[in-house]
Short mmCIF file of C-alpha atoms and ligand atoms in Angstrom, two decimals:
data_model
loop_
_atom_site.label_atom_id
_atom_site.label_comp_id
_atom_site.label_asym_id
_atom_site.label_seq_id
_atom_site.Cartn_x
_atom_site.Cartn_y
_atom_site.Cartn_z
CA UNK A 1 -2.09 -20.49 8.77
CA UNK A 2 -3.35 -17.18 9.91
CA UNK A 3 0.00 -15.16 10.50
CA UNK A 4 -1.37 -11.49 10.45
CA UNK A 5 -4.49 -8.63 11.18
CA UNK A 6 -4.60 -6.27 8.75
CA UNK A 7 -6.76 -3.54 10.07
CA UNK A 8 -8.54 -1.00 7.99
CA UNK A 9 -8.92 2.31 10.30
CA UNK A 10 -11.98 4.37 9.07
CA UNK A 11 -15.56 2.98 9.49
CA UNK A 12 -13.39 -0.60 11.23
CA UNK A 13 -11.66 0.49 14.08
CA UNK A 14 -14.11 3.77 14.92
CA UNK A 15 -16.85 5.69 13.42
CA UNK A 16 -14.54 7.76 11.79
CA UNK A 17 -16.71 9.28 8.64
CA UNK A 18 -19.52 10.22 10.56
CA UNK A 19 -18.47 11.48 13.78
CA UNK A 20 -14.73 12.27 12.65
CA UNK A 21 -14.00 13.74 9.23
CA UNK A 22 -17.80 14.95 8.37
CA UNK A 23 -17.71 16.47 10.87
CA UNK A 24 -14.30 18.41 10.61
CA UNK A 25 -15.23 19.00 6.76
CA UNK A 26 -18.14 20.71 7.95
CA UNK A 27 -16.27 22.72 10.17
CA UNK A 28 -13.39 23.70 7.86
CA UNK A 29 -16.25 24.58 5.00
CA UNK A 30 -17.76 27.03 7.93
CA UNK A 31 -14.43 28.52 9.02
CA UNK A 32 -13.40 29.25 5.56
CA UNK A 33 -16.62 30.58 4.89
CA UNK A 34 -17.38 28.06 1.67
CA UNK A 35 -21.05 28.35 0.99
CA UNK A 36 -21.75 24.61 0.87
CA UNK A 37 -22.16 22.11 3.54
CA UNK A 38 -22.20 18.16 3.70
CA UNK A 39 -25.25 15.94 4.86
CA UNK A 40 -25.06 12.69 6.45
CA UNK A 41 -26.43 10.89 3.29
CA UNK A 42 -24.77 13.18 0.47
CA UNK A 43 -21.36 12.00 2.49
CA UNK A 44 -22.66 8.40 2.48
CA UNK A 45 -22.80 9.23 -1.65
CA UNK A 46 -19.50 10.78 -1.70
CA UNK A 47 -17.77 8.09 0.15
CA UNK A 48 -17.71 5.99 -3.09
CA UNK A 49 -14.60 8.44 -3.60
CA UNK A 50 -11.70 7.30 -1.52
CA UNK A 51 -9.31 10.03 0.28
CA UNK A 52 -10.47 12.72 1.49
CA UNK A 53 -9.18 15.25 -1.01
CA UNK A 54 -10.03 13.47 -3.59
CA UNK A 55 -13.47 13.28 -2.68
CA UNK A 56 -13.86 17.07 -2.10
CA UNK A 57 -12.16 17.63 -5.90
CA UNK A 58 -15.31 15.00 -6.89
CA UNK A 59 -17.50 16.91 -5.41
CA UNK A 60 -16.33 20.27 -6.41
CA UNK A 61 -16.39 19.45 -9.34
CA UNK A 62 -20.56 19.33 -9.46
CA UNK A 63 -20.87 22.10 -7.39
CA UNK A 64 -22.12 25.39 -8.83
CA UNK A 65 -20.85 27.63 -6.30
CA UNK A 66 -17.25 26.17 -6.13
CA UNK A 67 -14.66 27.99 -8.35
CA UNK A 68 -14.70 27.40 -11.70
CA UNK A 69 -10.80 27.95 -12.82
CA UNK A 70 -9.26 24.53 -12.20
CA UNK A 71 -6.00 25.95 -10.75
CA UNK A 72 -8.85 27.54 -7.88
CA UNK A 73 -10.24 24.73 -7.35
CA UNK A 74 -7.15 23.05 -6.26
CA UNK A 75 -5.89 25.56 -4.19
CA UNK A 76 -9.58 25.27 -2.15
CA UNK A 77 -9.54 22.04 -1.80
CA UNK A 78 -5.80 21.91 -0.49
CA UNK A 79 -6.70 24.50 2.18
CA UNK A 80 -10.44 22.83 3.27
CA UNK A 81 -8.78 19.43 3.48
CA UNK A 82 -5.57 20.75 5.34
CA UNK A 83 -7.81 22.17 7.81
CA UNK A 84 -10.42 19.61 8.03
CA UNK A 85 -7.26 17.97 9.14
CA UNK A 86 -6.14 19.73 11.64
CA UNK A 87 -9.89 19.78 12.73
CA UNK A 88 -10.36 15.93 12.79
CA UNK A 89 -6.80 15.60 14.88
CA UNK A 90 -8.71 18.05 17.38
CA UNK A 91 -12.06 16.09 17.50
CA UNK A 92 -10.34 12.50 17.64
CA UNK A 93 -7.17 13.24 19.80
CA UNK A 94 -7.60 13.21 23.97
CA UNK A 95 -10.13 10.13 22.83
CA UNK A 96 -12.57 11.98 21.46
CA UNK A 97 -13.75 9.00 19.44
CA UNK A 98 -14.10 5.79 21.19
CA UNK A 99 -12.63 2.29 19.23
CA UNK A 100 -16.33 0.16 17.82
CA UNK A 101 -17.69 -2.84 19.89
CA UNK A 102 -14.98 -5.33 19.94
CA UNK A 103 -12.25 -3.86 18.50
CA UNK A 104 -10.02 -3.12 21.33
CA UNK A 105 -10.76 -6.99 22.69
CA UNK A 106 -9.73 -8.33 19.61
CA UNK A 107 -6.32 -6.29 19.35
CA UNK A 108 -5.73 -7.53 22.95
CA UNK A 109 -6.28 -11.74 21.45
CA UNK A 110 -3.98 -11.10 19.04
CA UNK A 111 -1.31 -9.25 21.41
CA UNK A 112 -1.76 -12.45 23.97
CA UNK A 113 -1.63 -14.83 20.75
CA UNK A 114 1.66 -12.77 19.40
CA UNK A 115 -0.12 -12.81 15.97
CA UNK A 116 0.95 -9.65 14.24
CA UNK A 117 -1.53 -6.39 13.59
CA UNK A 118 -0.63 -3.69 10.70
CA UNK A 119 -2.93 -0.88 9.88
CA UNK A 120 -3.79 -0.10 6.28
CA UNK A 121 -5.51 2.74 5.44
CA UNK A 122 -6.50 5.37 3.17
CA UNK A 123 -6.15 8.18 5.79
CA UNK A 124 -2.71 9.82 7.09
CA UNK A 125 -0.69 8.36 9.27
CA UNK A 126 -0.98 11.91 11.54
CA UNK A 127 -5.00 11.34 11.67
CA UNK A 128 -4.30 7.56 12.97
CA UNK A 129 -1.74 8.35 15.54
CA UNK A 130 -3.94 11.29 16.80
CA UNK A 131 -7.42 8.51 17.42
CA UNK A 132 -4.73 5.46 18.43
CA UNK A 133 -2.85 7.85 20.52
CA UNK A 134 -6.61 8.95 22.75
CA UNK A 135 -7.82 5.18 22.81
CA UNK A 136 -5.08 2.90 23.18
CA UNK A 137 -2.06 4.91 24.64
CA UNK A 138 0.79 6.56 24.18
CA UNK A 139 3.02 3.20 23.27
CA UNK A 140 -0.40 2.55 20.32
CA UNK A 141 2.41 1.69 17.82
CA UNK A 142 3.83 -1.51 19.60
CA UNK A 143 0.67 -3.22 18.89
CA UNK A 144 1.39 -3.19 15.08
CA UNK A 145 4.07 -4.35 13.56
CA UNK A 146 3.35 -2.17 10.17
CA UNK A 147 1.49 0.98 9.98
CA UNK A 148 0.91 1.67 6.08
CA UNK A 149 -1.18 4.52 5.66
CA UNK A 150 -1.30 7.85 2.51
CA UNK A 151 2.02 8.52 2.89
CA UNK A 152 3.14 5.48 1.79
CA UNK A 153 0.21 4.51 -0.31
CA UNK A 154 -1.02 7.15 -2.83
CA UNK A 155 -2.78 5.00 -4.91
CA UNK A 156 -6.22 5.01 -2.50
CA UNK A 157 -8.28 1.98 -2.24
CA UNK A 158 -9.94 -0.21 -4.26
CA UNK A 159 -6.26 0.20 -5.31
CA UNK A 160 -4.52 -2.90 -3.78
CA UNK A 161 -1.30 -1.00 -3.19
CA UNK A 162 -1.82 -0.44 0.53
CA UNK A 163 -2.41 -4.25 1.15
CA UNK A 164 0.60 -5.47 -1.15
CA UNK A 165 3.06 -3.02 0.75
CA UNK A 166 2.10 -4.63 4.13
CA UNK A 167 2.40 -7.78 3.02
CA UNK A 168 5.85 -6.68 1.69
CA UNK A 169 7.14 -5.23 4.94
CA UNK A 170 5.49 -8.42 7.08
CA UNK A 171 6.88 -10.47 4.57
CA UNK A 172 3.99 -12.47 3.87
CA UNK A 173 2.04 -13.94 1.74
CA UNK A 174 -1.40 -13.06 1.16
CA UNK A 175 -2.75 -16.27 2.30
CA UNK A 176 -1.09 -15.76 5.50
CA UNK A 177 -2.97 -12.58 6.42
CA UNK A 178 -6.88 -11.60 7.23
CA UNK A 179 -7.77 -8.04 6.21
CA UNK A 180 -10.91 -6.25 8.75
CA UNK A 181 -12.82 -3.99 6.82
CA UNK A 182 -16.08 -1.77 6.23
CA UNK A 183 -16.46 -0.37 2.77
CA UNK A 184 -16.62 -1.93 -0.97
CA UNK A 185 -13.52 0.15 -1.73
CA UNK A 186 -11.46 -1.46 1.03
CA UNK A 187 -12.77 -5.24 0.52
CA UNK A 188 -11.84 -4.36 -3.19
CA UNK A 189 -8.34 -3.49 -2.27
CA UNK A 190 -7.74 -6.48 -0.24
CA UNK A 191 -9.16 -9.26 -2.42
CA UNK A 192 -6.94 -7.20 -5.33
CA UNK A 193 -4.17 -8.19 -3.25
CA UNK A 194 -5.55 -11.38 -2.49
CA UNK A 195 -6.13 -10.94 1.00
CA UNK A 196 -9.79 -12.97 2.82
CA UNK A 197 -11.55 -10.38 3.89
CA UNK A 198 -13.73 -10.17 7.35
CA UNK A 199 -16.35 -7.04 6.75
CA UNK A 200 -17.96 -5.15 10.31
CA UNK A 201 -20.42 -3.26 8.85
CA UNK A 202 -20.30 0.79 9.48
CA UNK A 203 -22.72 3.79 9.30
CA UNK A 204 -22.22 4.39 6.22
CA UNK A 205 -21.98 0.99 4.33
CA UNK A 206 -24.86 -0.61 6.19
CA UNK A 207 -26.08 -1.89 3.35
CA UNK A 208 -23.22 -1.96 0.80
CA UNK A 209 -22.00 -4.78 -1.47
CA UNK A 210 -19.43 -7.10 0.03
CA UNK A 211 -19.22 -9.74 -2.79
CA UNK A 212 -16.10 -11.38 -2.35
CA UNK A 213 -15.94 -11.18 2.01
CA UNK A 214 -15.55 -14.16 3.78
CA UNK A 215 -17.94 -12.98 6.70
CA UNK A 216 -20.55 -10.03 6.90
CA UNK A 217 -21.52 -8.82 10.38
CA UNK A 218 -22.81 -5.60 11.89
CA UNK A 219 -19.75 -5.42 14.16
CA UNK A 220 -16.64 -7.23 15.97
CA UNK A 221 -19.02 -6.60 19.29
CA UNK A 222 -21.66 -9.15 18.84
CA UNK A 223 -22.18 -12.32 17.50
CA UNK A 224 -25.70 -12.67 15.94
CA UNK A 225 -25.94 -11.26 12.55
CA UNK A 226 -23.59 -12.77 11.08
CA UNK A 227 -22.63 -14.24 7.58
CA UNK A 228 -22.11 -17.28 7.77
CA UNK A 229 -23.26 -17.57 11.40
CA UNK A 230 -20.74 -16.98 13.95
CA UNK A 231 -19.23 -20.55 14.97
CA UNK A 232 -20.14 -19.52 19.40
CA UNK A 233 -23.17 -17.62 19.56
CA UNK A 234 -23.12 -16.90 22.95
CA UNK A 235 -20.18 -15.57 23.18
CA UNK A 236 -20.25 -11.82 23.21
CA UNK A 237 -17.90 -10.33 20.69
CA UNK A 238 -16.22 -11.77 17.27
CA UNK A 239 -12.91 -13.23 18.89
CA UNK A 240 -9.55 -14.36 17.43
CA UNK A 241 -10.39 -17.94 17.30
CA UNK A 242 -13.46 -16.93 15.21
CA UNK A 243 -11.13 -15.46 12.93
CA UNK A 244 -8.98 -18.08 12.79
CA UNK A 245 -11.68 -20.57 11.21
CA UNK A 246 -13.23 -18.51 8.93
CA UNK A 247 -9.85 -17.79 7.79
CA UNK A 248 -9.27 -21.93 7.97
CA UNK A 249 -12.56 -22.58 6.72
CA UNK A 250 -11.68 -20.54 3.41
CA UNK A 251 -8.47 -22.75 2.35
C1 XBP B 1 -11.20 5.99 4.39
C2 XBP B 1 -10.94 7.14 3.51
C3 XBP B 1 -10.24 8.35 4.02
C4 XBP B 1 -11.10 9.17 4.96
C5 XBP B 1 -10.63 10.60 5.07
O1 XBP B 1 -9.99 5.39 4.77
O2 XBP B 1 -11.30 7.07 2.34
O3 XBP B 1 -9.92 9.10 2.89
O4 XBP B 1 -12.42 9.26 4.48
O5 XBP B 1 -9.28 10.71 5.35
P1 XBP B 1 -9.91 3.85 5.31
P2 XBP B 1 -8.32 11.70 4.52
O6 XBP B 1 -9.03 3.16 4.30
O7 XBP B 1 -9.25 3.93 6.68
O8 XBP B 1 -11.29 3.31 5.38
O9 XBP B 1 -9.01 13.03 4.44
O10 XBP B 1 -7.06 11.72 5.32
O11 XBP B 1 -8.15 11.10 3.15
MG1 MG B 2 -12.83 2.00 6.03
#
């Protein structure tokens, strides 16, 4: 029986990557006068790195006009993230950044249904408060009963250790929960854990491998498109009780 949400935050509950932290990297890069910028697709490349610091050492790493003394390197890439930080808190927070198609609908089943939500993300827990603070309110937290986020997860997805530590503090087992998710990284993770996995297509992974999801769709605000076929397709949105028997359906 479905017992839990586990919600992934970037790319599933917003457009985070695009219009969040590629944005803010750009901006920290200008501010800090680094002679390189990002584009829309090289991000969509570099996005195969989880975390955002480590995906700046990646890339650093190929660029010829980053430093070239390792200890430099770090010490750039501290200061571009810390402020691309900062940056992203400014462009998400006083809801900057609206919640995708669906998403806030579907949060609002499972409060009615008293089925538990937890966040588990890659990202800090500082950069979720600041986008959950602007679009659902200052009391965001009561609508998830764990919140596991860098902090408490270092190992970054396709790790599974973000998963298994929700699990932990829900005390559940993986069969009891559903993870939401956009990228192969974060389906990884979850099936790792052995979590079912529902997949609302982002931006960025429009066209990524899923292998492994239970359902593929281009997002929790329509219907049509997906994988396998959504069980009422006139209904407007993916709702809970669509959840529930592709969750079902997968025992
Ligand atoms: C996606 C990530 C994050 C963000 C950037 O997280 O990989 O690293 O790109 O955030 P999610 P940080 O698990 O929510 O999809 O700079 O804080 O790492
Ligand atoms: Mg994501």
């Amino acid at each position: 029986m479905l017992e839990a949400v586990l919600w992934d935050v970037d790319g599933t509950l917003a457009e985070t990557e695009r219009d969040g932290h590629l944005r803010a990297f750009n901006q920290a890069f200008a501010m800090l006068e680094v002679p390189w910028r990002w584009s829309e697709p090289r991000y969509g490349e570099l996005l195969r790195v989880a975390g955002g610091y480590e995906r700046l050492l990646h890339d650093m790493r190929q660029q010829p006009q980053a430093p070239a003394a390792d200890a430099a390197r770090l010490a750039l890439a501290t200061r571009i993230h810390g402020l691309k930080n900062e940056l992203y808190v400014q462009i998400v927070g006083n809801a900057g950044l609206p919640l995708r198609a669906g998403v806030r609908e579907l949060l609002d089943d499972c409060r009615r249904a008293g089925l538990r939500c937890g966040i588990a993300t890659t990202t800090s827990a500082a950069n979720v408060a600041a986008l959950l603070i602007g679009q659902l309110g200052p009391d965001w937290r009561s609508r998830f009963a764990v919140s596991v986020c860098a902090e408490d997860a270092p190992r970054k997805k396709p790790d599974p250790q973000v998963y298994r530590l929700a699990l932990e503090r829900l005390r559940l087992p993986p069969q009891a929960a559903l993870a939401i998710e956009d990228s192969p990284a974060g389906v990884a993770a979850a099936r790792a854990a052995g979590i079912d996995v529902v997949v609302t297509r982002s931006a960025f992974f429009a066209g990524a491998e899923t292998a492994g999801a239970l359902a593929v769709g281009p997002s929790l605000g329509t219907t049509a498109g997906w994988v396998p076929a959504a069980r009422n397709i006139n209904a407007d949105r993916i709702d809970l009780a669509q959840l529930i028997h592709w969750h079902a359906a997968s025992r």
